[in-house]
Tab-separated table of C-alpha atoms in Angstrom:
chain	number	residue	atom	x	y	z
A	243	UNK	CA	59.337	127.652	-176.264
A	244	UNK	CA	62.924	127.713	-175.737
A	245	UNK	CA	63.950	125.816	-172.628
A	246	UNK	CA	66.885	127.213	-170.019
A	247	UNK	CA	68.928	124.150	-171.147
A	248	UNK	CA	68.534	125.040	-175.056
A	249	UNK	CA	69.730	128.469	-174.412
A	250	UNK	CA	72.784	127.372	-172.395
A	251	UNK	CA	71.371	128.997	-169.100
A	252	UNK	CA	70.899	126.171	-166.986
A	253	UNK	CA	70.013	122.724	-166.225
A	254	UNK	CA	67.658	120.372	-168.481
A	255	UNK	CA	63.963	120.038	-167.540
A	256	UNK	CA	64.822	116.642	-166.492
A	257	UNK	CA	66.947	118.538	-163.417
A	258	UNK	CA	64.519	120.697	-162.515
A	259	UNK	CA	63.848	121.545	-159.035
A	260	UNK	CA	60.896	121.560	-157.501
A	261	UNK	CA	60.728	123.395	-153.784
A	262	UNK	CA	59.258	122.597	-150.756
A	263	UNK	CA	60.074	125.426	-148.686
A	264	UNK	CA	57.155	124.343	-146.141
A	265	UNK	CA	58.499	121.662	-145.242
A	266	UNK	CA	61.588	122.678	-143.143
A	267	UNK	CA	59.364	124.306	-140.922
A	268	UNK	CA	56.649	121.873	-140.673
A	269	UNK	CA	59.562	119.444	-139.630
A	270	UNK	CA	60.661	122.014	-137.240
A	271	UNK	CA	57.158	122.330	-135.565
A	272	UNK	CA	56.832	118.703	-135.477
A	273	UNK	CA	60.260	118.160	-133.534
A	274	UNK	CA	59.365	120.710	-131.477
A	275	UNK	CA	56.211	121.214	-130.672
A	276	UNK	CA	55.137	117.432	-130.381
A	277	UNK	CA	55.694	115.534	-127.102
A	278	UNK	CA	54.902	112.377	-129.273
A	279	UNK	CA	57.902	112.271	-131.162
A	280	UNK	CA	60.183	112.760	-128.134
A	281	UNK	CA	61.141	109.155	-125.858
A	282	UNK	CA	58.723	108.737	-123.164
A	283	UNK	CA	59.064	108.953	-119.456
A	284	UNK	CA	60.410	105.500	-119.524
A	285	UNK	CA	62.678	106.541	-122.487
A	286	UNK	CA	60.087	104.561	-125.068
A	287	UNK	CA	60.762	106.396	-128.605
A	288	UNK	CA	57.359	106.874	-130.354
A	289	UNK	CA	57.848	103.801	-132.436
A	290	UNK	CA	58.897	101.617	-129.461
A	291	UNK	CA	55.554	102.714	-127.913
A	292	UNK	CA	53.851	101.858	-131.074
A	293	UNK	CA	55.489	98.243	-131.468
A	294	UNK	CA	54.844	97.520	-127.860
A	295	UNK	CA	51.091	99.070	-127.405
A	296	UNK	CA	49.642	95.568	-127.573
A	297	UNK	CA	47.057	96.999	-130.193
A	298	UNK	CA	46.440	94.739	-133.500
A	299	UNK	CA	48.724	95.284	-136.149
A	300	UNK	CA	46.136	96.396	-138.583
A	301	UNK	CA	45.569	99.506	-135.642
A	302	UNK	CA	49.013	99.959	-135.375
A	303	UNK	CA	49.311	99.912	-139.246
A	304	UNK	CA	52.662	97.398	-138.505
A	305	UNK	CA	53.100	95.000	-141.736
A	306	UNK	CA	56.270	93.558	-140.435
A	307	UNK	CA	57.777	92.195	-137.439
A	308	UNK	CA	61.392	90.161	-137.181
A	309	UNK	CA	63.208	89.352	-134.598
A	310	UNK	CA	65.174	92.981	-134.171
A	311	UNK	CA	63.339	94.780	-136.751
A	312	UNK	CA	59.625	95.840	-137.862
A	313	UNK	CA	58.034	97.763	-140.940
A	314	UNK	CA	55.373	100.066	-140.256
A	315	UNK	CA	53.067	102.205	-142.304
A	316	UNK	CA	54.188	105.769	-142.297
A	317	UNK	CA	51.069	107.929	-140.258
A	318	UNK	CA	52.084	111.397	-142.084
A	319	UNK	CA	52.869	109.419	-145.847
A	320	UNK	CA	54.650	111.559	-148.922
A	321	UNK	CA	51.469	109.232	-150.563
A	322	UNK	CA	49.689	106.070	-150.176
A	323	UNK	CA	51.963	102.779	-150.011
A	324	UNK	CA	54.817	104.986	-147.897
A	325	UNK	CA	56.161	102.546	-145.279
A	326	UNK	CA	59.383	102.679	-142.702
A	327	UNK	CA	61.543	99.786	-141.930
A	328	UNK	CA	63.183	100.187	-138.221
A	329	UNK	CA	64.813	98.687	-135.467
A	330	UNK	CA	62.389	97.470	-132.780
A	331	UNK	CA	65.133	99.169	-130.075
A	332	UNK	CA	65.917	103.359	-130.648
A	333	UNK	CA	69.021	103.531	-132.528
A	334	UNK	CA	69.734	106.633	-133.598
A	335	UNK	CA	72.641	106.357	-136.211
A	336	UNK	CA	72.987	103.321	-138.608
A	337	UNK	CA	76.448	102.551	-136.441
A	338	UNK	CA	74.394	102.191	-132.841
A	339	UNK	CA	73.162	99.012	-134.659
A	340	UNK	CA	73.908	95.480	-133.695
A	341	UNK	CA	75.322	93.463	-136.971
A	342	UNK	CA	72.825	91.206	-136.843
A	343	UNK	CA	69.889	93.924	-136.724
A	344	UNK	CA	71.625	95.791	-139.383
A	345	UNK	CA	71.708	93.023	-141.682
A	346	UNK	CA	67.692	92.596	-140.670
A	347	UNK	CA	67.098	96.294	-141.624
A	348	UNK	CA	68.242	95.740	-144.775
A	349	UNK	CA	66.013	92.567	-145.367
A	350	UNK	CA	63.374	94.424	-144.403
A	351	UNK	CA	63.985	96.964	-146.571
A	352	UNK	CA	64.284	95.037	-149.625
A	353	UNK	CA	60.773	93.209	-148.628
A	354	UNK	CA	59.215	96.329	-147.917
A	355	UNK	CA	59.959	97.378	-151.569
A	356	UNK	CA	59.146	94.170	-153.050
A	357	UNK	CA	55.692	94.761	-151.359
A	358	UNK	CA	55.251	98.493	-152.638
A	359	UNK	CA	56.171	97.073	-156.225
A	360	UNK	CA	53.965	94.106	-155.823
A	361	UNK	CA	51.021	96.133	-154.503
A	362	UNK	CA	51.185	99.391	-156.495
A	363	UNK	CA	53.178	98.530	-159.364
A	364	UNK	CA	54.773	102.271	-159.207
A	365	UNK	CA	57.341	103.679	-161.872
A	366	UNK	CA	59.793	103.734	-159.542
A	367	UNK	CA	60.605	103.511	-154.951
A	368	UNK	CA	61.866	105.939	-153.316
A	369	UNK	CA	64.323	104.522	-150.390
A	370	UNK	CA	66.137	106.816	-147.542
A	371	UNK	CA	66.851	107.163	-144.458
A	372	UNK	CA	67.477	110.733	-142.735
A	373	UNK	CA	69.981	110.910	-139.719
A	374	UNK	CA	69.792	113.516	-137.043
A	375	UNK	CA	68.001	116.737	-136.726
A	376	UNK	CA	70.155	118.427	-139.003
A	377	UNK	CA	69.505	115.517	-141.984
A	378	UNK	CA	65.755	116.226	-141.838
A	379	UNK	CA	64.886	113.219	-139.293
A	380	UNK	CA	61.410	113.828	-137.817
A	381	UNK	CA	61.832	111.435	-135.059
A	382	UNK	CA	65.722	111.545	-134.678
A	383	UNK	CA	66.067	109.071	-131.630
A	384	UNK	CA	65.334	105.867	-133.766
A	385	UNK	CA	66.116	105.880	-137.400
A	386	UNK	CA	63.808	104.678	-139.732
A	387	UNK	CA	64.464	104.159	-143.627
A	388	UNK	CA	61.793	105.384	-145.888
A	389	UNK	CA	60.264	103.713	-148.587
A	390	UNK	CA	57.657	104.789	-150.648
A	391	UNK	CA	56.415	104.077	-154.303
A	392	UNK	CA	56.226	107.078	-157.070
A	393	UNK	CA	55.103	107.529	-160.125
A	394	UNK	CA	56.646	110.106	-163.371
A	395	UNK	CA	54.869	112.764	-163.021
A	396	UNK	CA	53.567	112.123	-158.957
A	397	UNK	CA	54.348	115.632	-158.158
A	398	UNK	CA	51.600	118.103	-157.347
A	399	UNK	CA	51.150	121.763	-156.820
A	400	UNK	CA	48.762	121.548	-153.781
A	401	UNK	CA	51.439	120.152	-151.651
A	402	UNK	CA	53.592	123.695	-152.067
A	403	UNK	CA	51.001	125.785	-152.804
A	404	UNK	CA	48.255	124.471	-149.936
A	405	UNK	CA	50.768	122.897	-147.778
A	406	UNK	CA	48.391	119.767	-148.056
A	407	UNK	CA	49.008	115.992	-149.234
A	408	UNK	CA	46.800	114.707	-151.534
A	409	UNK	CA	46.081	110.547	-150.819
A	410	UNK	CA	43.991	108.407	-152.668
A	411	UNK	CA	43.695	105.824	-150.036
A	412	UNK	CA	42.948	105.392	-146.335
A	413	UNK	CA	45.672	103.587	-144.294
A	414	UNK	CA	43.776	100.403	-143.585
A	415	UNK	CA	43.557	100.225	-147.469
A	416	UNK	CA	47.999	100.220	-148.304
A	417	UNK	CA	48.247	98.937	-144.911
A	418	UNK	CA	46.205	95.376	-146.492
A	419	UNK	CA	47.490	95.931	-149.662
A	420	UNK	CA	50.858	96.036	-148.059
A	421	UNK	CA	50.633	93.043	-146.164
A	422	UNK	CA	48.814	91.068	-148.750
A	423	UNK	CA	51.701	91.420	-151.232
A	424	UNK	CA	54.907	90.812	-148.512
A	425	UNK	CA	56.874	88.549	-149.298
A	426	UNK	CA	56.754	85.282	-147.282
């Protein structure tokens, strides 16, 4: 089989593109259609609630706290292991942030991927961060920066196709396998 690339009619399979056309409007229907992702009467964002509900961590699926920031397991995950590292105040644009909890973000960050590596072992992390609406942002009152472990050849057709995630783990499971392997 001759490949696009090998006849000079486009890219290499190693730029192939794989879309997800469901999920613009799953991300749509989210923004809109959930009051849970919108600030609170008292202007809590959902993650503000979730830091301050006074519920265990393990319920809260929280594996981090510092002094202005906190990692938390991500409740709709790309896969198992798929954590977010935030500011414990809404912030929604990396330059509403205080120096000193920017700096924090980024520690937490680099822990939070130490963890993944240290609990999954995965080929490789995925690490973003989507700002505003417009940049995909689910919950675009308080950033959050993704991080989430993958694997060559992680992709699967059920997630186009069925519109479904496939995970092989509960999140009590990555949330103690994440919190087992952070770093101290």
């Amino acid at each position: 089989m001759t490949t696009a690339a090998e006849a000079g009619g486009g890219p290499s399979p190693a730029l192939a593109r794989l879309w997800a056309g469901w999920r613009s409007s799953y991300i749509t229907r989210i923004t809109n259609d959930h009051a849970e992702v919108r600030p609170d009467d008292a202007g809590r964002s959902l993650f503000e609630r979730i830091l301050h509900s006074g519920l265990p961590d393990d319920e809260t699926y929280i594996v981090w706290r510092g002094s202005g920031c906190f990692a938390v397991l991500n409740a709709f995950p790309y896969g198992s292991g798929h954590l977010m590292v935030l500011p414990n105040a809404a912030a929604a644009d990396l330059g509403d942030l205080a120096p000193e909890v920017a700096a924090e973000l980024w520690v937490g960050v680099q822990a939070g991927v130490a963890a993944i590596r240290a609990a999954y072992a995965p080929d490789g992390v995925n690490v973003g961060i989507n700002l505003g609406a417009g940049a995909g942002a689910g919950i675009p009152d308080h950033l959050h920066v993704h991080c989430l472990p993958r694997w060559s050849g992680d992709t699967n057709f059920i997630t186009t196709v069925g519109e479904t995630r496939v995970l092989n783990e509960p999140l009590a499971v990555s949330w103690t396998k994440i919190t087992d392997a952070w770093p101290s």
